[in-house]
Tab-separated table of C-alpha atoms and ligand atoms in Angstrom:
chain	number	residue	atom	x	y	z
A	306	UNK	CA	0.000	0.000	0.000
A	307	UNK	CA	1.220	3.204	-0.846
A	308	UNK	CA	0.757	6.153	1.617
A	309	UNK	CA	0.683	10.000	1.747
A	310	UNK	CA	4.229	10.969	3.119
A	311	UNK	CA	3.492	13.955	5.730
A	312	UNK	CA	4.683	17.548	4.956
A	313	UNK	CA	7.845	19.051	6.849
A	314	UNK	CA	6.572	22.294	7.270
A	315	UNK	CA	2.472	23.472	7.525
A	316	UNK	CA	0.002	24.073	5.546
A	317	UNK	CA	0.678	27.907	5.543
A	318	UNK	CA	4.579	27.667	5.889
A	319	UNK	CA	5.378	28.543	1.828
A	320	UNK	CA	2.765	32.018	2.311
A	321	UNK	CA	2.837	34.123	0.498
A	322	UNK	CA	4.304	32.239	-2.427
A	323	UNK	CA	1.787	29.394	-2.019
A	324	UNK	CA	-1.496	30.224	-0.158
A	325	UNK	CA	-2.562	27.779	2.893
A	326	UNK	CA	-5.397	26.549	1.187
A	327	UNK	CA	-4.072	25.730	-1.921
A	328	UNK	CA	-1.357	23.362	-0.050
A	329	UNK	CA	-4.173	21.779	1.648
A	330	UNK	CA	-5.982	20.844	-0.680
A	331	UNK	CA	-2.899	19.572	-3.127
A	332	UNK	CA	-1.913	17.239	-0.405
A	333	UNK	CA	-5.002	15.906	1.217
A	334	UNK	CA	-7.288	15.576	-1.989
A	335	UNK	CA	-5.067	15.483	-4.928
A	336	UNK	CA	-1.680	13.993	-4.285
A	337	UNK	CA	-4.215	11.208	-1.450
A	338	UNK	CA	-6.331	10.907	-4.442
A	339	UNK	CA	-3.703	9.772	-6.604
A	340	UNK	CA	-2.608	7.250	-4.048
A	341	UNK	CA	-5.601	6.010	-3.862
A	342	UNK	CA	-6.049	5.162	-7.349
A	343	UNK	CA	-2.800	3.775	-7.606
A	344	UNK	CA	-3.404	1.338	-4.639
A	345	UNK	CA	-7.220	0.464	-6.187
A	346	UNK	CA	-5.116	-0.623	-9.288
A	347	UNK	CA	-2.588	-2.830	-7.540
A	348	UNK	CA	-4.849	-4.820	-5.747
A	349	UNK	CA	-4.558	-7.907	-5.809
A	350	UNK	CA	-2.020	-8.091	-9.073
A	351	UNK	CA	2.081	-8.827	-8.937
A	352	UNK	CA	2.734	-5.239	-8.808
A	353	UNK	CA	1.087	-4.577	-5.416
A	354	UNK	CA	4.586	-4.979	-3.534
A	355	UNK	CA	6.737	-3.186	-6.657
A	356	UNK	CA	8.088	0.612	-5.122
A	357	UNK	CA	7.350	3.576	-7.395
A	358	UNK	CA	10.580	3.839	-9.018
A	359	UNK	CA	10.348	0.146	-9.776
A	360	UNK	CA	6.914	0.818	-10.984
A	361	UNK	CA	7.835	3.700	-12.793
A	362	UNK	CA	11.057	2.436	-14.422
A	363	UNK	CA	9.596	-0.427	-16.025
A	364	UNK	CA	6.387	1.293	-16.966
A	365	UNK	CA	6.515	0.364	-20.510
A	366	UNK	CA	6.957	-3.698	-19.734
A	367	UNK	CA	3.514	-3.469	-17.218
A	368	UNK	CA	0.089	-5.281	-18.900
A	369	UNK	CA	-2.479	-2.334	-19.945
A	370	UNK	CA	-4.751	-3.017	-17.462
A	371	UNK	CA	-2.534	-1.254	-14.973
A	372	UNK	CA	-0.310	0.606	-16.974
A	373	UNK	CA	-2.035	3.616	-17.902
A	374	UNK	CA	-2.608	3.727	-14.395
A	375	UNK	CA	0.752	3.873	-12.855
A	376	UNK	CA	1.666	6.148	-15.555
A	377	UNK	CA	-1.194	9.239	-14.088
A	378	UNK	CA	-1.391	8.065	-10.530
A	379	UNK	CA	1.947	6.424	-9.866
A	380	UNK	CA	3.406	9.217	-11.714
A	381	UNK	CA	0.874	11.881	-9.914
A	382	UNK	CA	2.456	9.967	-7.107
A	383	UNK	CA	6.153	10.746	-7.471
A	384	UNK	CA	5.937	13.436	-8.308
A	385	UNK	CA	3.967	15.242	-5.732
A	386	UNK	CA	6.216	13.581	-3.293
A	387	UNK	CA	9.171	15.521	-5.511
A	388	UNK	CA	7.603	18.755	-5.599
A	389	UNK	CA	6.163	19.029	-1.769
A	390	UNK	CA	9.803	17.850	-0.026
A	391	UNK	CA	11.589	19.994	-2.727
A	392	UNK	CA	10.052	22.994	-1.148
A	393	UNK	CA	11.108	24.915	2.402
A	394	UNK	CA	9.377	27.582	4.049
A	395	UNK	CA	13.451	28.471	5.174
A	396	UNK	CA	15.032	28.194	1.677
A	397	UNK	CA	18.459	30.006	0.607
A	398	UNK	CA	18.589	31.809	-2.546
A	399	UNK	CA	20.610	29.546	-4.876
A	400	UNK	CA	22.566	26.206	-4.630
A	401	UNK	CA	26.192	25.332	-4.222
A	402	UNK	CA	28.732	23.043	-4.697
A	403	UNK	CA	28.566	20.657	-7.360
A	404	UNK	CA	25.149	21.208	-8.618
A	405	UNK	CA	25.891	25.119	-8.955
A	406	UNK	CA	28.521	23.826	-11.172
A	407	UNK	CA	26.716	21.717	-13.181
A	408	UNK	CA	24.204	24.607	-13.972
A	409	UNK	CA	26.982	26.412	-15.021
A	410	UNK	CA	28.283	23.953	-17.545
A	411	UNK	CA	24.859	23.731	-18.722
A	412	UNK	CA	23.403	26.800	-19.036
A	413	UNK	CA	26.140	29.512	-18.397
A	414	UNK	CA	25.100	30.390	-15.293
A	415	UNK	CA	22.524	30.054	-12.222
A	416	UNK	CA	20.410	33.395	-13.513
A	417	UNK	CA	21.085	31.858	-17.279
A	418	UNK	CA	19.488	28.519	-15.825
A	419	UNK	CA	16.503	29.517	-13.965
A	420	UNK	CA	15.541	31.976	-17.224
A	421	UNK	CA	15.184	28.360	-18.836
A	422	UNK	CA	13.084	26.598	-16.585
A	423	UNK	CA	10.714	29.862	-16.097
A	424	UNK	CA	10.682	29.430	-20.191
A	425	UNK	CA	9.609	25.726	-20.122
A	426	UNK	CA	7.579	25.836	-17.154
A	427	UNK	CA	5.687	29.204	-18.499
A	428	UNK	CA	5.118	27.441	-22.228
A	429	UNK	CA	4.198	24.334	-21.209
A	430	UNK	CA	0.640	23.369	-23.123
A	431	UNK	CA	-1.830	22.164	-20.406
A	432	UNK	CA	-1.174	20.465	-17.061
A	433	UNK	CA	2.509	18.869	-16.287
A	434	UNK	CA	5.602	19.305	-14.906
A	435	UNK	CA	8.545	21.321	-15.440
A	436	UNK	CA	11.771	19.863	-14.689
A	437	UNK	CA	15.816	19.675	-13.636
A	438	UNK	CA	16.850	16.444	-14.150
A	439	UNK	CA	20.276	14.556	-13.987
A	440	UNK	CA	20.739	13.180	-17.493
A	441	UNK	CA	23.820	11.534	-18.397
A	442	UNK	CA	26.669	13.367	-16.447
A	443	UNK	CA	25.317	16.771	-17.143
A	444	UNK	CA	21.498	18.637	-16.431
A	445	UNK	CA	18.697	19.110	-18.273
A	446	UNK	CA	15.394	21.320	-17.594
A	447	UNK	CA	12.530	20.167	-19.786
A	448	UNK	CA	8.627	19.309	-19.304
A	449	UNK	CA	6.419	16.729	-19.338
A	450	UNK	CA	2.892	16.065	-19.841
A	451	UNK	CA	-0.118	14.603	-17.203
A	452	UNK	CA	2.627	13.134	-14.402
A	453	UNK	CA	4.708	11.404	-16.882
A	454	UNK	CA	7.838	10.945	-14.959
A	455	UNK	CA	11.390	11.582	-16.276
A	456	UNK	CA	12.626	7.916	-14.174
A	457	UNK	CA	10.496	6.400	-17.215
A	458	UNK	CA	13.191	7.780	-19.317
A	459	UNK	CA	16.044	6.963	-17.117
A	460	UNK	CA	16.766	10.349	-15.679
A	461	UNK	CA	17.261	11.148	-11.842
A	462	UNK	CA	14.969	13.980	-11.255
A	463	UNK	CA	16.501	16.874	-9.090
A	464	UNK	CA	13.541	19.429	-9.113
A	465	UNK	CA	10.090	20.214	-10.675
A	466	UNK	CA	7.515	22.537	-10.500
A	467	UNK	CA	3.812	21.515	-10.874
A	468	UNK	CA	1.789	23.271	-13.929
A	469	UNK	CA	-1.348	21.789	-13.592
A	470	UNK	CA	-3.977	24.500	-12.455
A	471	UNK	CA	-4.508	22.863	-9.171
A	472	UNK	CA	-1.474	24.069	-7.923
A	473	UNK	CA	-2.166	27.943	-8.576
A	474	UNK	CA	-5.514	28.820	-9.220
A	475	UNK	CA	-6.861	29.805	-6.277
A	476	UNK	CA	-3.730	32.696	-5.572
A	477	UNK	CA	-2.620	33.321	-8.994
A	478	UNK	CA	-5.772	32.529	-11.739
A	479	UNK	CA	-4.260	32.687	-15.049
A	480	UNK	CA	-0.885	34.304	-13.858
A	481	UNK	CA	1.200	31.288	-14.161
A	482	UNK	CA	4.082	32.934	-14.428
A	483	UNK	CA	3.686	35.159	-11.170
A	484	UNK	CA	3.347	31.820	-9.796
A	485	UNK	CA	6.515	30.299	-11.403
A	486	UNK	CA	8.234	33.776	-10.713
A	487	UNK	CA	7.523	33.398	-6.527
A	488	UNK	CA	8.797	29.592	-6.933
A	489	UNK	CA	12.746	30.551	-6.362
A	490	UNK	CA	11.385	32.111	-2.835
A	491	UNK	CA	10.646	28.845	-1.591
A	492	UNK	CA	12.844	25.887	-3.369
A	493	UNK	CA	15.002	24.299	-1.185
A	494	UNK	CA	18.324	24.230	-2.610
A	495	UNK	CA	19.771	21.890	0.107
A	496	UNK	CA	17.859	19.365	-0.692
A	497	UNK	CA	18.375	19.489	-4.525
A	498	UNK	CA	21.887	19.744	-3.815
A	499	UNK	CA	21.714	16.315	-1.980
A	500	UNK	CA	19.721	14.804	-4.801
A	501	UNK	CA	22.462	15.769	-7.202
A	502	UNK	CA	25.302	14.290	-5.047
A	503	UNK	CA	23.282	10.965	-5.038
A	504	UNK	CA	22.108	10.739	-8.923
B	234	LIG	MN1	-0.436	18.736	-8.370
């Protein structure tokens, strides 16, 4: 069984970037609602044991009757769990150490980096994710649709932001990219930095 992992800070500690209710609602209807889809699917089939990276790493070698499934709530899964513990109410500004570097190689710079992800994450058609992911030995920020998850595709993901409405509506309406914009407040580099080092 698959369970909703509790939140390190409360409901209200990202205000004002994200609003109290919002979080709420994110983590007790959506993200538990994906889990318990997931869980309705693996009842009672081999799979009900697998972890979600298993799950999501062989995605494309599960029967159809469960795949499409794991894909949207396995993936809705993950990835929620990404985003919420990516996230600190007491954030620094940027990262350091190796990962800094790495964003360097990639994209000329930390400023030069984030002006790419606000890019993908602000042109993104419809709900998904944008995303930092390990790929190879270097970084890559790109987006995908529904919760399809980049460890289908063999990448380690680092960070990602969530596009779907649900995650901005209620504070920001159609202003997605006030919402992307007020992300940086609250990401916690520490913890993307340790995500790196293991990757
Ligand atoms: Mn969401």
């Amino acid at each position: 069984m698959h369970k909703l992992p509790e939140l390190s800070y409360s409901y209200d500690g990202l205000e004002p970037f994200i609003d109290e209710k919002t979080m709420k609602i994110h983590h007790t209807k959506h993200h538990q609602g994906y889990i318990n889809k997931l869980n309705k699917t693996l009842q009672g089939t081999a799979f009900k044991d697998w972890e979600l990276n298993k799950l999501l790493k062989g995605l494309e070698e599960l029967p159809d009757k469960v795949k499409t499934s794991v894909r949207n709530n396995g993936g809705g899964h993950a990835n929620h769990i990404l985003f919420f513990s990516g996230m600190s109410p007491s954030s620094k500004d940027k990262p350091g150490g190796e990962l800094l570097e790495a964003l360097k190689d990639n994209f000329g710079g930390f400023e030069e980096f984030k002006a790419e992800f606000e890019k993908v994450a602000g042109s993104h058609f419809g709900s998904g994710w944008a995303w930092l992911v390990k790929a190879g030995n270097g970084v890559e920020v790109y987006s995908t649709r529904g919760h399809d998850s980049p460890v289908t595709n063999g990448y380690e993901p680092l960070l990602n932001l969530d596009v779907w409405e649900h995650a901005y509506y209620l504070k920001y309406q159609n202003r997605r990219g006030d919402y992307i914009e007020n992300f940086w407040n609250i990401v916690d580099w520490d913890k993307v930095e340790q995500r790196f080092k293991k990757a």
